[in-house]
mmCIF file of N, CA and C in Angstrom:
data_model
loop_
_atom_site.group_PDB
_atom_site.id
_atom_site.type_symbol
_atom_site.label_atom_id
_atom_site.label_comp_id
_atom_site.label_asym_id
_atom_site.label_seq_id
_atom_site.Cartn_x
_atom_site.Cartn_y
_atom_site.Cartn_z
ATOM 1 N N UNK A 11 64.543 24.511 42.851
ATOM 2 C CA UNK A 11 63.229 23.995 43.176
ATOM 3 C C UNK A 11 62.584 24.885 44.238
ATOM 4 N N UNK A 12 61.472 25.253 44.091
ATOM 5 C CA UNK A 12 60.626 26.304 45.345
ATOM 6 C C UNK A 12 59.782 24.863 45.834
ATOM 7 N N UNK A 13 59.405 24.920 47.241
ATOM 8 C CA UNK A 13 58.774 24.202 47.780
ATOM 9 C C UNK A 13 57.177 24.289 47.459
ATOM 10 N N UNK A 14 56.479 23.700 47.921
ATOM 11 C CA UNK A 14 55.182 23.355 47.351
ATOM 12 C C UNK A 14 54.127 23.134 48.953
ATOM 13 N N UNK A 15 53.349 23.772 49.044
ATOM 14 C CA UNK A 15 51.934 23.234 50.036
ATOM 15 C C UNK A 15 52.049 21.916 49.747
ATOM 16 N N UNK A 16 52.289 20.835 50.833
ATOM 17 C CA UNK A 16 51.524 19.773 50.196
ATOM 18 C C UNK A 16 50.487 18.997 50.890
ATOM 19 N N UNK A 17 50.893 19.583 52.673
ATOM 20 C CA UNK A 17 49.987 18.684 53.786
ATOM 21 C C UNK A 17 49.446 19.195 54.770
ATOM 22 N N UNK A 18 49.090 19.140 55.886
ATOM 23 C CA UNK A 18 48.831 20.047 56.753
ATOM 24 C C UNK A 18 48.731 18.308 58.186
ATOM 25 N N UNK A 19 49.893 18.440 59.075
ATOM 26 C CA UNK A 19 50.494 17.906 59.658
ATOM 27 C C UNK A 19 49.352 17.990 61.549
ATOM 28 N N UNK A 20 48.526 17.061 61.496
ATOM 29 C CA UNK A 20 48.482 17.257 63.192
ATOM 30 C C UNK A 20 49.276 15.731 64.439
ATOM 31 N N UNK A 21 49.378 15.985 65.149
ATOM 32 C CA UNK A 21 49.982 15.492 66.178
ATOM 33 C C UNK A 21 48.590 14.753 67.107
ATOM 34 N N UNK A 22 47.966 13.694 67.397
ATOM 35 C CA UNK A 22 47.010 13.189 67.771
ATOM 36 C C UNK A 22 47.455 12.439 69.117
ATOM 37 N N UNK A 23 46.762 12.350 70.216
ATOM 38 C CA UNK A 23 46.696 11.650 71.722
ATOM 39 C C UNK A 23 45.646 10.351 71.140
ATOM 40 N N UNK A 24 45.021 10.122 70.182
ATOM 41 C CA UNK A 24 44.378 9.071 70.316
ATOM 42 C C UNK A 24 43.899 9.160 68.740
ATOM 43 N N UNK A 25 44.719 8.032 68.255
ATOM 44 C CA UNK A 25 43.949 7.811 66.399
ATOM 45 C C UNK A 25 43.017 7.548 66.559
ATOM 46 N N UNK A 26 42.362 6.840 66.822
ATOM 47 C CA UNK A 26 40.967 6.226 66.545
ATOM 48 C C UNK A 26 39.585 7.060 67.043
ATOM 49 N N UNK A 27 40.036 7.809 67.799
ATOM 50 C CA UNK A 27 39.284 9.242 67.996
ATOM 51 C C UNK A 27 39.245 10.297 67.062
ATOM 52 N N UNK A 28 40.595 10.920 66.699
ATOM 53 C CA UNK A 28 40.598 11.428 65.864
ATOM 54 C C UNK A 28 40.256 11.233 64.315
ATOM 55 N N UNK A 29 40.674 9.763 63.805
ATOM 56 C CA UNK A 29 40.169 9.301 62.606
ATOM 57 C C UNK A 29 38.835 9.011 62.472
ATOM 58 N N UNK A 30 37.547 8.724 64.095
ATOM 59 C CA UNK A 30 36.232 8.854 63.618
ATOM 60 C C UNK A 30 35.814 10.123 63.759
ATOM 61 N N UNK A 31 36.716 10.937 64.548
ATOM 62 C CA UNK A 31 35.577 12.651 64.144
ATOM 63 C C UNK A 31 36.283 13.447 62.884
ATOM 64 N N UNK A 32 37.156 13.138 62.256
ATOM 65 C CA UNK A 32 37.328 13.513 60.952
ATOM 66 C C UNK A 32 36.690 12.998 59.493
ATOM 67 N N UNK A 33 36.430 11.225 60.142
ATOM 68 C CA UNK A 33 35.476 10.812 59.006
ATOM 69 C C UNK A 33 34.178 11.059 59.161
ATOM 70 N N UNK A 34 33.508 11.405 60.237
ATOM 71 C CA UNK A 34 32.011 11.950 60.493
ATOM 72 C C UNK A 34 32.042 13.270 59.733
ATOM 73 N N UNK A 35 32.940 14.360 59.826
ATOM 74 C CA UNK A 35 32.687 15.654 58.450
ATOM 75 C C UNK A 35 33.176 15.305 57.171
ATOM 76 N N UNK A 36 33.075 13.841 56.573
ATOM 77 C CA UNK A 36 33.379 13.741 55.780
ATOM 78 C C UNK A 36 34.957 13.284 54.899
ATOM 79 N N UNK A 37 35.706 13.153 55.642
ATOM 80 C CA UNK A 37 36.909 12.806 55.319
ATOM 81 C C UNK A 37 37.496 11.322 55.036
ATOM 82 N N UNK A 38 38.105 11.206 53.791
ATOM 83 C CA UNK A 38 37.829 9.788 53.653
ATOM 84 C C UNK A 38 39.579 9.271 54.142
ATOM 85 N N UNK A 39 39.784 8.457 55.113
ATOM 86 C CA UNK A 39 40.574 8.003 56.145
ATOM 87 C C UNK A 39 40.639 7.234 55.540
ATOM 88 N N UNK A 40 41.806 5.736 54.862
ATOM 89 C CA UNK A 40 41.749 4.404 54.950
ATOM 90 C C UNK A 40 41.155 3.514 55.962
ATOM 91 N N UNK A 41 40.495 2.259 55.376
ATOM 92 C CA UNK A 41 39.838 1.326 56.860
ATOM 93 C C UNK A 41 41.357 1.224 57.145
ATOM 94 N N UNK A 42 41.420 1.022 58.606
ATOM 95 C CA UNK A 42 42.682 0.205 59.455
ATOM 96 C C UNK A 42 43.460 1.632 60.372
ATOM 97 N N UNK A 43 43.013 2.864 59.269
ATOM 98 C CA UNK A 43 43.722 4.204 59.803
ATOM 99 C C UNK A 43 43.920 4.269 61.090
ATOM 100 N N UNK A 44 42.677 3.671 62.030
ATOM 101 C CA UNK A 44 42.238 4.472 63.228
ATOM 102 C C UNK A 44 43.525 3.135 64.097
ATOM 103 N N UNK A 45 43.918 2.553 63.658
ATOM 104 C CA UNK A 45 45.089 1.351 64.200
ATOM 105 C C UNK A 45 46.047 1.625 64.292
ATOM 106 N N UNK A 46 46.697 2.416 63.140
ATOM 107 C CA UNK A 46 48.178 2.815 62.916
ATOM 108 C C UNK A 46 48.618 3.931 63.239
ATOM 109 N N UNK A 47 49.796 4.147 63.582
ATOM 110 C CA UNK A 47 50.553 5.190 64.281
ATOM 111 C C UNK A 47 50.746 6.604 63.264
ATOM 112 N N UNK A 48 50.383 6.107 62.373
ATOM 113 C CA UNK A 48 50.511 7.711 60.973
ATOM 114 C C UNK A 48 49.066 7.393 59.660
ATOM 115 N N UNK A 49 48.321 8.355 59.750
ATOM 116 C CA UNK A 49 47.377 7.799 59.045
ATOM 117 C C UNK A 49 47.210 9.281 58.375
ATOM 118 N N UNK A 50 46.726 9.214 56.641
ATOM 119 C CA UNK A 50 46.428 10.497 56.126
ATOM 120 C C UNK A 50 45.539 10.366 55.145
ATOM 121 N N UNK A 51 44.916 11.318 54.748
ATOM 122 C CA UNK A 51 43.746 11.377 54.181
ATOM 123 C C UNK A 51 43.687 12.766 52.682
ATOM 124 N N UNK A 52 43.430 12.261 51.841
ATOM 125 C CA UNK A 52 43.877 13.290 50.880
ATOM 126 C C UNK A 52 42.155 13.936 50.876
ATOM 127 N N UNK A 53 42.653 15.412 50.587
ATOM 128 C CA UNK A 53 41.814 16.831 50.411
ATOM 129 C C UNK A 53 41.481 17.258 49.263
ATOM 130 N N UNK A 54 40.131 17.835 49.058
ATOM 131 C CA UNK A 54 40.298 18.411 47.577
ATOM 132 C C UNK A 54 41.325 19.166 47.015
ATOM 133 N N UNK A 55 41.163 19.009 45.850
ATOM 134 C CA UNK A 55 42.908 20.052 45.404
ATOM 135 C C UNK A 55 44.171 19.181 45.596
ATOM 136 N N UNK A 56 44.183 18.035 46.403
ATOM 137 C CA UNK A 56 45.484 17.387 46.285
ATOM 138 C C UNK A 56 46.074 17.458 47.757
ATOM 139 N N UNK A 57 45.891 18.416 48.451
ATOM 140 C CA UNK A 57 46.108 18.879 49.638
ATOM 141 C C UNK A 57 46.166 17.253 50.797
ATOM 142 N N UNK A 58 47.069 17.353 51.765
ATOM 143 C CA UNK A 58 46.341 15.828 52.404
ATOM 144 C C UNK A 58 46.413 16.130 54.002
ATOM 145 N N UNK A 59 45.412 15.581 54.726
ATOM 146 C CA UNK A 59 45.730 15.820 56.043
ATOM 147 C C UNK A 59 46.599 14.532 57.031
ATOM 148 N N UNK A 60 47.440 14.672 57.177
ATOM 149 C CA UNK A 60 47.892 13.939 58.481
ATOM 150 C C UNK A 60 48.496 13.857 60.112
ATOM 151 N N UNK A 61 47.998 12.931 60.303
ATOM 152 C CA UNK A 61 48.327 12.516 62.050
ATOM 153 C C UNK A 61 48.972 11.705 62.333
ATOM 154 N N UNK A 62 49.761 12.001 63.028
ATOM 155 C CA UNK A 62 50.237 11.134 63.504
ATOM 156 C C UNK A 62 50.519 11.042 65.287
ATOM 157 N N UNK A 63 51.067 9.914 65.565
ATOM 158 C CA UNK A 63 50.125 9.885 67.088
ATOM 159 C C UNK A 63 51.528 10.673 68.111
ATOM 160 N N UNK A 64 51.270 10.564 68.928
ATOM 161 C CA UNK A 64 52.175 11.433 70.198
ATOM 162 C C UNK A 64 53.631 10.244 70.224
ATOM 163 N N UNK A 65 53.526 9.468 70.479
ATOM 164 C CA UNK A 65 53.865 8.160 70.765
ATOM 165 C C UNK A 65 55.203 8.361 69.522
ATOM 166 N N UNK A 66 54.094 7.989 68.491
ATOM 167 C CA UNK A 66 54.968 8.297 67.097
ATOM 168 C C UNK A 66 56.095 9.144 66.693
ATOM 169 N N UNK A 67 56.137 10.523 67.670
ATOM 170 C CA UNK A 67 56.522 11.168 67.031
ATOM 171 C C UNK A 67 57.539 11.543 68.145
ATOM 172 N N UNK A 68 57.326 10.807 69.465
ATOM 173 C CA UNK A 68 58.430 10.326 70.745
ATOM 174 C C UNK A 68 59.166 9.913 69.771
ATOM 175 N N UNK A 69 59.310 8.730 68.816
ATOM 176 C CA UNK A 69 60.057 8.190 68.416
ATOM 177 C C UNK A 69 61.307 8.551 68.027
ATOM 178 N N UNK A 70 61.237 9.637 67.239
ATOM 179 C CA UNK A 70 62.222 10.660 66.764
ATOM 180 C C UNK A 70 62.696 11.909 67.724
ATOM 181 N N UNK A 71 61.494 12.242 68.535
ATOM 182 C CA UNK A 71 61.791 13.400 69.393
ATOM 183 C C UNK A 71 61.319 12.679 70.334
ATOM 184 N N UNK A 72 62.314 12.410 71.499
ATOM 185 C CA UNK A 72 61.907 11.818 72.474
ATOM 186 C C UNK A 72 61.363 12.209 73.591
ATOM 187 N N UNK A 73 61.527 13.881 73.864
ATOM 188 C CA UNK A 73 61.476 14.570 75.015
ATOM 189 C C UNK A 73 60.421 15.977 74.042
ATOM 190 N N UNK A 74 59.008 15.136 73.296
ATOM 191 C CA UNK A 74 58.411 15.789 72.772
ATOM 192 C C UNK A 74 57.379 15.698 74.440
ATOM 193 N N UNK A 75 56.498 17.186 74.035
ATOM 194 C CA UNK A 75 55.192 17.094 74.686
ATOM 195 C C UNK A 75 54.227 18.050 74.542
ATOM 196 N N UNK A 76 53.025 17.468 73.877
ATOM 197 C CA UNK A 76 52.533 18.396 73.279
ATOM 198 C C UNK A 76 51.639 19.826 73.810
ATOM 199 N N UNK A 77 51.716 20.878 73.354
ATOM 200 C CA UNK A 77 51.421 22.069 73.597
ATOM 201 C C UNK A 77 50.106 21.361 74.646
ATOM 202 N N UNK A 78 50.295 22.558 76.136
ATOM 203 C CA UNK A 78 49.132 22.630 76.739
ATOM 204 C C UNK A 78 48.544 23.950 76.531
ATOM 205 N N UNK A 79 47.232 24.170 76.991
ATOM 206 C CA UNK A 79 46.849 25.360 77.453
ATOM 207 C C UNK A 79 46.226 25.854 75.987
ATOM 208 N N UNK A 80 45.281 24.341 75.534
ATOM 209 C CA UNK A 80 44.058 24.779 74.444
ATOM 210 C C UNK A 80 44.584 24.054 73.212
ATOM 211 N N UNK A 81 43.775 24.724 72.296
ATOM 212 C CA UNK A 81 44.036 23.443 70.922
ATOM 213 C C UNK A 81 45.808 23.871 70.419
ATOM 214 N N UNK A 82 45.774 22.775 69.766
ATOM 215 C CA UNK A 82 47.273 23.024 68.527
ATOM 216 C C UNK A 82 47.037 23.622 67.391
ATOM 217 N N UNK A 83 46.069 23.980 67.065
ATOM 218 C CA UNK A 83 46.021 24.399 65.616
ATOM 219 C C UNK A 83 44.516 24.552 65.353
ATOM 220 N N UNK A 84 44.087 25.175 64.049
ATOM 221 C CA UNK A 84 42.740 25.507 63.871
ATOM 222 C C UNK A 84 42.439 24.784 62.352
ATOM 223 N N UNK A 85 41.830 24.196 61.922
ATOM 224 C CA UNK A 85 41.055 23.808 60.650
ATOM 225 C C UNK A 85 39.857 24.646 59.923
ATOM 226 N N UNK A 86 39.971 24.872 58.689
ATOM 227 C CA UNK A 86 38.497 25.741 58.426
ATOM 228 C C UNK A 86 37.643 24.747 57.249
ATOM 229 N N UNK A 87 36.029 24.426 57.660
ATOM 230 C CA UNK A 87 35.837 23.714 56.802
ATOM 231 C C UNK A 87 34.505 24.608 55.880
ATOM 232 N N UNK A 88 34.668 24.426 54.438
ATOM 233 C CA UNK A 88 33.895 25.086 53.834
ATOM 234 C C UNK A 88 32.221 24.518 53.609
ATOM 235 N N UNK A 89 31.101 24.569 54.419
ATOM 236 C CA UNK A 89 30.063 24.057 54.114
ATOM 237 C C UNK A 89 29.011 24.872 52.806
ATOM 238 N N UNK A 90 28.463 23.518 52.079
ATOM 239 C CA UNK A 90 27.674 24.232 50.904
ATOM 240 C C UNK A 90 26.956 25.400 51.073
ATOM 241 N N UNK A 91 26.011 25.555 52.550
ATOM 242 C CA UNK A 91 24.862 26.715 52.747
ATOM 243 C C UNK A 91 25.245 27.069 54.535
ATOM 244 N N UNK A 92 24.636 27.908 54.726
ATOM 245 C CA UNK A 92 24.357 28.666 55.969
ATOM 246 C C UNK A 92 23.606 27.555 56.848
ATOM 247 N N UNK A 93 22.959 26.533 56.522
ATOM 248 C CA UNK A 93 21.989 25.844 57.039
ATOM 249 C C UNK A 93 22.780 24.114 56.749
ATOM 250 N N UNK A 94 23.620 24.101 56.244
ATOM 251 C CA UNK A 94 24.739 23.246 56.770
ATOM 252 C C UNK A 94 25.616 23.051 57.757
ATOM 253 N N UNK A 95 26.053 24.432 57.662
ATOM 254 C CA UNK A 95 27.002 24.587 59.099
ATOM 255 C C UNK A 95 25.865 24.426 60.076
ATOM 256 N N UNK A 96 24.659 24.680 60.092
ATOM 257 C CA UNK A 96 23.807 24.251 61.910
ATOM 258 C C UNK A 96 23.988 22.816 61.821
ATOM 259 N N UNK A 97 23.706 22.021 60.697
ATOM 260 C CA UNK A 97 23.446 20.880 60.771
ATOM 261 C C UNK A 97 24.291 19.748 61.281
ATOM 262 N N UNK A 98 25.757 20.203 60.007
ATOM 263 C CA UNK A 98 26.869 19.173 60.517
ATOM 264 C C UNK A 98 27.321 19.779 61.864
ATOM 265 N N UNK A 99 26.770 21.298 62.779
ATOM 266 C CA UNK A 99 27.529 21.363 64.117
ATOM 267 C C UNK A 99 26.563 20.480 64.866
ATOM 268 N N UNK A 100 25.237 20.770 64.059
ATOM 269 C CA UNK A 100 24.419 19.725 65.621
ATOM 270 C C UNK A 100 24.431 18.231 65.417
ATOM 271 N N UNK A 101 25.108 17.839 64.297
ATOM 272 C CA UNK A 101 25.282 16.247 64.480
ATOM 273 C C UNK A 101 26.292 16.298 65.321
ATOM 274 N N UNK A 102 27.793 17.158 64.791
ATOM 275 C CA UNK A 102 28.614 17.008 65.743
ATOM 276 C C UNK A 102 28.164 16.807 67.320
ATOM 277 N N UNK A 103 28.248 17.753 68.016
ATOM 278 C CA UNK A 103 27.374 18.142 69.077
ATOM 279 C C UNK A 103 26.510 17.115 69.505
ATOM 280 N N UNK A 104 25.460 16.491 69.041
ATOM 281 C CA UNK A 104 24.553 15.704 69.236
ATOM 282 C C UNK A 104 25.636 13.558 68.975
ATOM 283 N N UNK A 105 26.474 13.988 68.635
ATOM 284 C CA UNK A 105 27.253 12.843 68.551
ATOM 285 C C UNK A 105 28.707 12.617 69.546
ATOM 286 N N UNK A 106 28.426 13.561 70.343
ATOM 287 C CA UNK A 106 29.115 13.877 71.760
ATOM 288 C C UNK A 106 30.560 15.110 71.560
ATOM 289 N N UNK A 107 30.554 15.515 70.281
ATOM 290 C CA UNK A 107 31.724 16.508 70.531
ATOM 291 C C UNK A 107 31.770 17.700 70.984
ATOM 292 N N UNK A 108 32.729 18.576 71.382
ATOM 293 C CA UNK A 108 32.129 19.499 71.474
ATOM 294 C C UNK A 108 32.266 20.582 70.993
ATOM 295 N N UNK A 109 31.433 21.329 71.422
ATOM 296 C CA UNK A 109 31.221 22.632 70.443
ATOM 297 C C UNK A 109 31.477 23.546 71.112
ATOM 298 N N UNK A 110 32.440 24.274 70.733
ATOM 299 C CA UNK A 110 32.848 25.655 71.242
ATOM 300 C C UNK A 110 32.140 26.712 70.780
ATOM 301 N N UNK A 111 31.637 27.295 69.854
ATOM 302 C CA UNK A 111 30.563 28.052 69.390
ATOM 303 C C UNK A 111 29.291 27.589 68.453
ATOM 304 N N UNK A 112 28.282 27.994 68.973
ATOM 305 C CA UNK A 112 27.232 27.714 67.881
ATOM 306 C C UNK A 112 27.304 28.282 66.997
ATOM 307 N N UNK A 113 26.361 27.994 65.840
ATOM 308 C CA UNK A 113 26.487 28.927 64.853
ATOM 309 C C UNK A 113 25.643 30.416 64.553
ATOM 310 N N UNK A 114 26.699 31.405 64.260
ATOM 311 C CA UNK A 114 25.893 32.317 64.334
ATOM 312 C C UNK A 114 26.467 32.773 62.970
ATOM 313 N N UNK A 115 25.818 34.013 62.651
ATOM 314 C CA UNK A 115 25.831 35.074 61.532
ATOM 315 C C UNK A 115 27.262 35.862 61.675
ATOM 316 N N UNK A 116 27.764 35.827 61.034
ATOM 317 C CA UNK A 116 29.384 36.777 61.641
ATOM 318 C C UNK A 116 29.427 37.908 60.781
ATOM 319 N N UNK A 117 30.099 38.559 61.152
ATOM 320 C CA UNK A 117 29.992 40.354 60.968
ATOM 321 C C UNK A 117 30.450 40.587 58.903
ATOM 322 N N UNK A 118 31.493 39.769 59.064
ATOM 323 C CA UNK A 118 31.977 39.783 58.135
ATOM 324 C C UNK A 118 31.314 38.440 56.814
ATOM 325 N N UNK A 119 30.249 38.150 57.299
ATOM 326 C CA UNK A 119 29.386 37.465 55.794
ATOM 327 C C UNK A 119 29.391 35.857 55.810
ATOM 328 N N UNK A 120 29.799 35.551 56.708
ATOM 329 C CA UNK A 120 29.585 34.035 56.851
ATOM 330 C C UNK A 120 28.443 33.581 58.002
ATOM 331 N N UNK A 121 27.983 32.355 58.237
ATOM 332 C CA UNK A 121 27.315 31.367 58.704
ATOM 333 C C UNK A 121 28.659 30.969 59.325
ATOM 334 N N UNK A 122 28.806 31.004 60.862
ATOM 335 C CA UNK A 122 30.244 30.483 61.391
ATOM 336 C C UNK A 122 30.140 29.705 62.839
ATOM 337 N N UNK A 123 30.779 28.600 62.846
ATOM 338 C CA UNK A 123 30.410 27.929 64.166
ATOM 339 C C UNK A 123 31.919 26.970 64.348
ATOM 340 N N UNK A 124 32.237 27.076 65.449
ATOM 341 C CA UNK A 124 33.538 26.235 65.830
ATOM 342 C C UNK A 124 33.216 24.721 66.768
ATOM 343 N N UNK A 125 33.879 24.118 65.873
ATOM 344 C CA UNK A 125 33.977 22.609 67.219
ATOM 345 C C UNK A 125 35.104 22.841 67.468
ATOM 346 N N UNK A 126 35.623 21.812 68.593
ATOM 347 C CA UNK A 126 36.910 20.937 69.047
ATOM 348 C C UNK A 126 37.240 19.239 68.487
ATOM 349 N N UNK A 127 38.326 19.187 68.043
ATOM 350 C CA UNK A 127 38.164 17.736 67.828
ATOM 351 C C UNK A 127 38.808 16.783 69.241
ATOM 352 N N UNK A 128 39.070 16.233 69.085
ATOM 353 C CA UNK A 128 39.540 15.073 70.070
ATOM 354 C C UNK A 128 40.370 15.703 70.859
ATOM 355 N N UNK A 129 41.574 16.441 70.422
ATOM 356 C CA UNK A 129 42.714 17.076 70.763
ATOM 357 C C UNK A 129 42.665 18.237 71.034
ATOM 358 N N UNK A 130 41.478 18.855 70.913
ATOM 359 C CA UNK A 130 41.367 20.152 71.476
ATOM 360 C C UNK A 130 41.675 21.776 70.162
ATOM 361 N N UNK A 131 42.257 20.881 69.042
ATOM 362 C CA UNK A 131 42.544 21.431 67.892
ATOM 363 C C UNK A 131 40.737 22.111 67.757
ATOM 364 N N UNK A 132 40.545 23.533 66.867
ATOM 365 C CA UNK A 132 39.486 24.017 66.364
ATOM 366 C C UNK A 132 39.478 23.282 65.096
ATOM 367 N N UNK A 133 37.518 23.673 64.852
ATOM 368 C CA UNK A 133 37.433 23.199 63.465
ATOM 369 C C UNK A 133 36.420 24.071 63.543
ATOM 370 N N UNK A 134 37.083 24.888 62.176
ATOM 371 C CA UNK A 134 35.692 26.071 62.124
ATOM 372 C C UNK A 134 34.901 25.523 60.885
ATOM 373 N N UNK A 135 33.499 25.908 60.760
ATOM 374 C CA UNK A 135 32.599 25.451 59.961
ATOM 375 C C UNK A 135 32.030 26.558 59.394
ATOM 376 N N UNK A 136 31.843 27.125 58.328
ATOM 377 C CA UNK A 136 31.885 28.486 57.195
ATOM 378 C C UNK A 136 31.181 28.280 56.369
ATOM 379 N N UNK A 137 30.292 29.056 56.304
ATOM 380 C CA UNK A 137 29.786 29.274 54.426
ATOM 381 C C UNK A 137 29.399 30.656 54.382
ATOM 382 N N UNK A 138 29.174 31.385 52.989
ATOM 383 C CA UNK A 138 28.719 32.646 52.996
ATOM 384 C C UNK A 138 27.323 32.816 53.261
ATOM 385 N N UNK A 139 26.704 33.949 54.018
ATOM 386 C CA UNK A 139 25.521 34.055 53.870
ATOM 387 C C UNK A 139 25.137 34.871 52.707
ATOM 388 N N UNK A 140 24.042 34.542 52.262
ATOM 389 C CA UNK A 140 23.159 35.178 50.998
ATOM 390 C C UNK A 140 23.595 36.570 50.954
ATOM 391 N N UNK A 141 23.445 37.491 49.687
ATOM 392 C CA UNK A 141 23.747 38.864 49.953
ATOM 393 C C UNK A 141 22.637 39.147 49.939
ATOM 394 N N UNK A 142 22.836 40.469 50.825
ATOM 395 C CA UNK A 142 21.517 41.422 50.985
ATOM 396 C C UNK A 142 20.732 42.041 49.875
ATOM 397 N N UNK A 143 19.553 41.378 49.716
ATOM 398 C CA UNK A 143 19.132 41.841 48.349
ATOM 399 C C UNK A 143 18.741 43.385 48.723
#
């Protein structure tokens, strides 16, 4: 048997934080998620994201603590247009998160802008820009 992609695993200080700024870009969370100690959310393609909380994961590792000194990990999310990524960053942004970069034009052909989620984890926001006619 070869192993298989199947999840992409984060470690959360606070569900109910994290489960409303993941369902604000769209992610569909179960109701009750933001309550329970392991909550996941399936991705296009099959792919699923989950969290589970600090606490949770004491359980098994007791003398866990999670990485200081900036996020745990980075997310990339694919938006339809160039003029999406401003939008869902300035709701973000405008809905108190924060934003580590605005969006700008990047060298290499995207519309690119980074938040933070709850945990300090990145979430980059991407689409291609138009080609140069």
């Amino acid at each position: 048997m070869t192993p298989r992609f199947d999840a992409i695993g984060l470690v959360v200080s606070d569900m109910a934080a994290s489960v409303a700024f993941y369902r604000r870009l769209g992610l569909a969370f179960p109701e009750g998620s933001e309550k329970e100690e392991h909550a996941e959310a399936r991705l296009p393609g099959g792919l699923r994201l989950l969290f589970d909380t600090e606490e949770s994961v004491r359980s098994f590792m007791p003398d866990f603590e999670p990485p200081s000194g900036g996020g745990r990990a980075s997310l990339a999310l694919l938006c339809g247009s160039p003029a999406e990524v401003d939008a869902v960053y300035g709701e973000m942004v405008a809905a108190g998160h924060h934003g580590e970069l605005k969006p700008w034009d990047a060298v290499w052909g995207q519309r690119y802008a980074i938040l933070h989620d709850p945990d300090g984890n990145g979430v980059d926001l991407f689409a291609p820009l138009p080609s140069p006619q």
